[in-house]
Amino acid sequence: GAGVSQSPRYKVAKRGQDVALRCDPISGHVSLFWYQQALGQGPEFLTYFQNEAQLDKSGLPSDRFFAERPEGSVSTLKIQRTQQEDSAVYLCASSPNGRATNEKLFFGSGTQLSVL
Amino acid sequence: AQRVTQPEKLLSVFKGAPVELKCNYSYSGSPELFWYVQYSRQRLQLLLRHISRESIKGFTADLNKGETSFHLKKPFAQEEDSAMYYCALSRYNTDKLIFGTGTRLQVFP
């Protein structure tokens, strides 16, 4: 594969709608991160998986946000009852390392979510 | 709380001029510091890490623990350096990154 793949590239949702954002990491990568980047801001950590285990979800802003990686490869970030403040670019990143992930961390192009 | 501050939203220079993008951090432990770059229509990618102490594309950054800074420097800017630059911190033994708000570097011909 060419790298970390995210879909859809753009998503427009009506307020209150549920959305699902997909991340295909580089094959064989152990670690997977989700970040949220609001307009004019830097990326902010949401959650981290090592294989299928969600080891850190401290950055999820509310219980409307849920992430899974059931088979240790593809991950889905789900947002229920979207609000306007959820509008952002959602970035996925993967690493072949289980530790020291920042030595080799590869970002996807992101999904731009707009909530109307 | 950990924080990364990039005071400049935009830095404009002419080709050949020196560049310094400022980054200050707040963390009581021993952090790992990074610079990430995003060129137009490209993905966020790692530029350099303080641990590796290397120069990438002519850029260097020195961790100054006394001033809690990790400024990015290049002696002679090139047009292709125009991009968005993010400073980031990772706490020891944990791996999530804490990013600053970014500085857009514009290099004019």
XYZ file of C-alpha atoms in Angstrom:
225
model
C 0.000 0.000 0.000
C 0.932 3.617 -0.452
C 0.599 4.486 3.187
C -2.078 5.119 5.783
C -5.399 5.387 4.015
C -8.416 7.218 5.410
C -11.950 7.334 4.100
C -14.003 9.209 3.305
C -11.788 12.155 2.435
C -14.642 14.562 3.132
C -17.805 14.048 5.137
C -20.682 16.457 5.572
C -23.135 15.567 8.306
C -26.264 17.177 9.622
C -26.233 17.970 13.307
C -27.408 14.917 15.220
C -26.339 12.435 12.569
C -24.000 9.531 13.345
C -20.777 9.218 11.316
C -18.094 6.546 10.916
C -14.568 7.332 9.795
C -12.266 4.600 8.569
C -8.512 4.173 8.831
C -6.469 1.547 6.992
C -2.991 1.562 8.540
C 0.119 0.377 6.776
C 0.059 -3.413 6.684
C 1.636 -4.990 9.739
C 1.709 -1.821 11.783
C 1.138 -2.520 15.441
C 0.234 0.915 16.751
C -2.584 3.156 15.593
C -3.493 6.650 16.759
C -6.416 8.973 16.116
C -5.988 12.736 16.338
C -8.492 15.574 15.919
C -7.363 18.809 14.264
C -9.678 21.791 14.498
C -9.243 24.698 12.100
C -6.155 26.730 12.973
C -5.041 24.318 15.663
C -2.527 21.528 15.951
C -3.619 17.899 16.077
C -4.980 16.735 19.438
C -4.724 13.147 20.621
C -7.926 11.130 20.789
C -7.045 7.480 21.275
C -4.354 4.810 20.824
C -4.463 1.131 19.882
C -1.774 -1.475 20.114
C -3.013 -4.268 17.863
C -6.674 -4.681 18.844
C -6.259 -3.337 22.368
C -7.313 0.244 23.028
C -4.627 1.237 25.514
C -5.463 4.922 25.855
C -8.742 6.688 25.169
C -8.131 9.647 27.424
C -8.424 12.137 24.575
C -11.933 11.225 23.466
C -13.924 14.394 24.193
C -17.196 12.754 25.158
C -19.022 9.443 25.247
C -20.353 10.271 21.782
C -16.934 9.293 20.448
C -16.085 5.627 20.100
C -13.180 3.902 18.360
C -12.490 0.271 17.593
C -9.890 -1.901 15.907
C -11.372 -5.380 16.260
C -8.826 -7.369 14.254
C -5.796 -5.247 14.931
C -5.700 -3.674 11.481
C -8.491 -1.412 10.193
C -9.856 1.068 12.720
C -13.132 2.964 12.804
C -13.843 6.166 14.685
C -17.536 6.634 15.291
C -19.160 9.860 16.384
C -22.758 9.711 17.521
C -25.193 12.623 17.433
C -22.664 14.937 15.803
C -22.422 18.535 16.985
C -21.002 21.561 15.206
C -17.971 21.543 17.491
C -17.068 18.110 16.087
C -16.175 19.762 12.771
C -12.471 19.085 12.267
C -9.963 17.032 10.350
C -9.587 13.574 11.865
C -6.107 12.166 11.397
C -5.036 8.578 11.722
C -1.404 7.572 12.228
C 0.262 4.180 12.435
C 3.632 2.836 13.525
C 5.352 -0.534 13.142
C 6.569 -0.189 16.716
C 4.709 -1.193 19.826
C 6.866 1.141 21.876
C 8.814 4.246 20.875
C 6.138 4.747 18.258
C 7.294 8.259 17.476
C 10.501 6.948 15.915
C 8.416 5.834 12.960
C 4.964 7.358 12.764
C 3.076 7.721 9.515
C 0.030 9.943 9.141
C -2.888 9.589 6.801
C -4.360 12.442 4.770
C -7.244 12.796 7.180
C -11.016 12.970 6.958
C -12.455 16.470 6.966
C -15.761 16.396 8.844
C -18.152 19.309 8.540
C -21.241 19.299 10.737
C -23.988 21.633 9.563
C -0.288 20.192 32.274
C 1.879 19.668 29.238
C 1.757 22.409 26.648
C 3.575 23.362 23.456
C 3.569 27.003 22.397
C 4.397 28.291 18.948
C 4.009 32.066 19.225
C 4.088 32.875 15.519
C 1.206 31.877 13.250
C 3.030 33.124 10.163
C 6.675 33.728 9.369
C 7.616 35.292 6.034
C 11.186 35.530 4.771
C 13.002 35.912 1.478
C 14.982 33.114 -0.100
C 18.459 32.904 1.377
C 17.489 34.558 4.658
C 17.930 32.755 7.988
C 14.883 31.196 9.563
C 14.014 30.501 13.182
C 10.653 29.003 14.129
C 10.066 29.275 17.842
C 8.791 26.530 20.097
C 8.463 26.583 23.870
C 7.144 23.784 25.988
C 5.812 23.211 29.455
C 6.576 19.866 31.061
C 8.193 18.960 34.353
C 9.790 15.713 33.190
C 12.206 14.809 30.401
C 10.286 15.199 27.180
C 11.006 14.068 23.675
C 10.641 16.967 21.237
C 9.809 16.795 17.541
C 9.255 19.014 14.559
C 6.635 17.902 12.050
C 6.088 19.503 8.655
C 3.126 19.576 6.304
C 3.793 20.709 2.743
C 0.904 21.892 0.609
C -1.496 19.030 -0.173
C 0.738 16.515 1.575
C 0.525 14.550 4.800
C 1.976 15.493 8.108
C 5.478 14.050 8.325
C 8.314 13.985 10.803
C 11.090 16.483 10.099
C 13.381 15.837 13.028
C 13.629 14.621 16.646
C 15.809 16.120 19.337
C 17.136 12.689 20.310
C 18.625 12.038 16.877
C 20.496 15.363 16.824
C 20.586 15.369 13.055
C 20.154 17.991 10.382
C 17.341 17.345 7.929
C 16.995 19.460 4.775
C 19.369 21.938 6.403
C 17.166 22.340 9.489
C 18.461 21.865 13.026
C 16.843 22.186 16.442
C 18.483 22.184 19.841
C 16.661 21.313 23.022
C 17.316 23.978 25.660
C 16.011 22.624 28.939
C 16.828 25.816 30.823
C 14.660 27.899 28.522
C 12.272 24.995 27.772
C 12.653 25.710 24.076
C 13.171 23.711 20.906
C 13.503 26.307 18.171
C 13.876 25.186 14.555
C 16.600 26.912 12.562
C 17.903 27.036 9.032
C 20.668 29.402 7.921
C 19.454 29.909 4.335
C 15.765 29.428 3.562
C 14.653 27.919 0.252
C 11.314 28.373 -1.519
C 10.589 24.673 -1.099
C 10.711 25.140 2.681
C 7.354 26.907 2.518
C 5.025 24.757 4.622
C 3.233 24.426 7.938
C 5.531 23.473 10.807
C 4.350 21.900 14.055
C 6.398 21.451 17.198
C 5.361 18.448 19.302
C 6.164 16.902 22.657
C 5.993 13.339 23.837
C 6.261 12.545 27.522
C 8.831 10.020 28.626
C 7.573 6.460 28.339
C 4.247 7.481 26.826
C 3.798 7.902 23.156
C 1.026 10.311 22.337
C 2.110 13.591 20.826
C 1.125 17.017 22.127
C 1.256 19.497 19.281
C 1.595 23.241 19.134
C -0.733 25.312 16.981
C 1.752 25.487 14.129
C 3.666 28.174 12.238
C 3.219 28.763 8.533
C 6.548 29.526 6.866
C 6.421 31.457 3.610
C 9.655 31.825 1.668
C 9.478 34.409 -1.093
C 11.748 34.316 -4.165
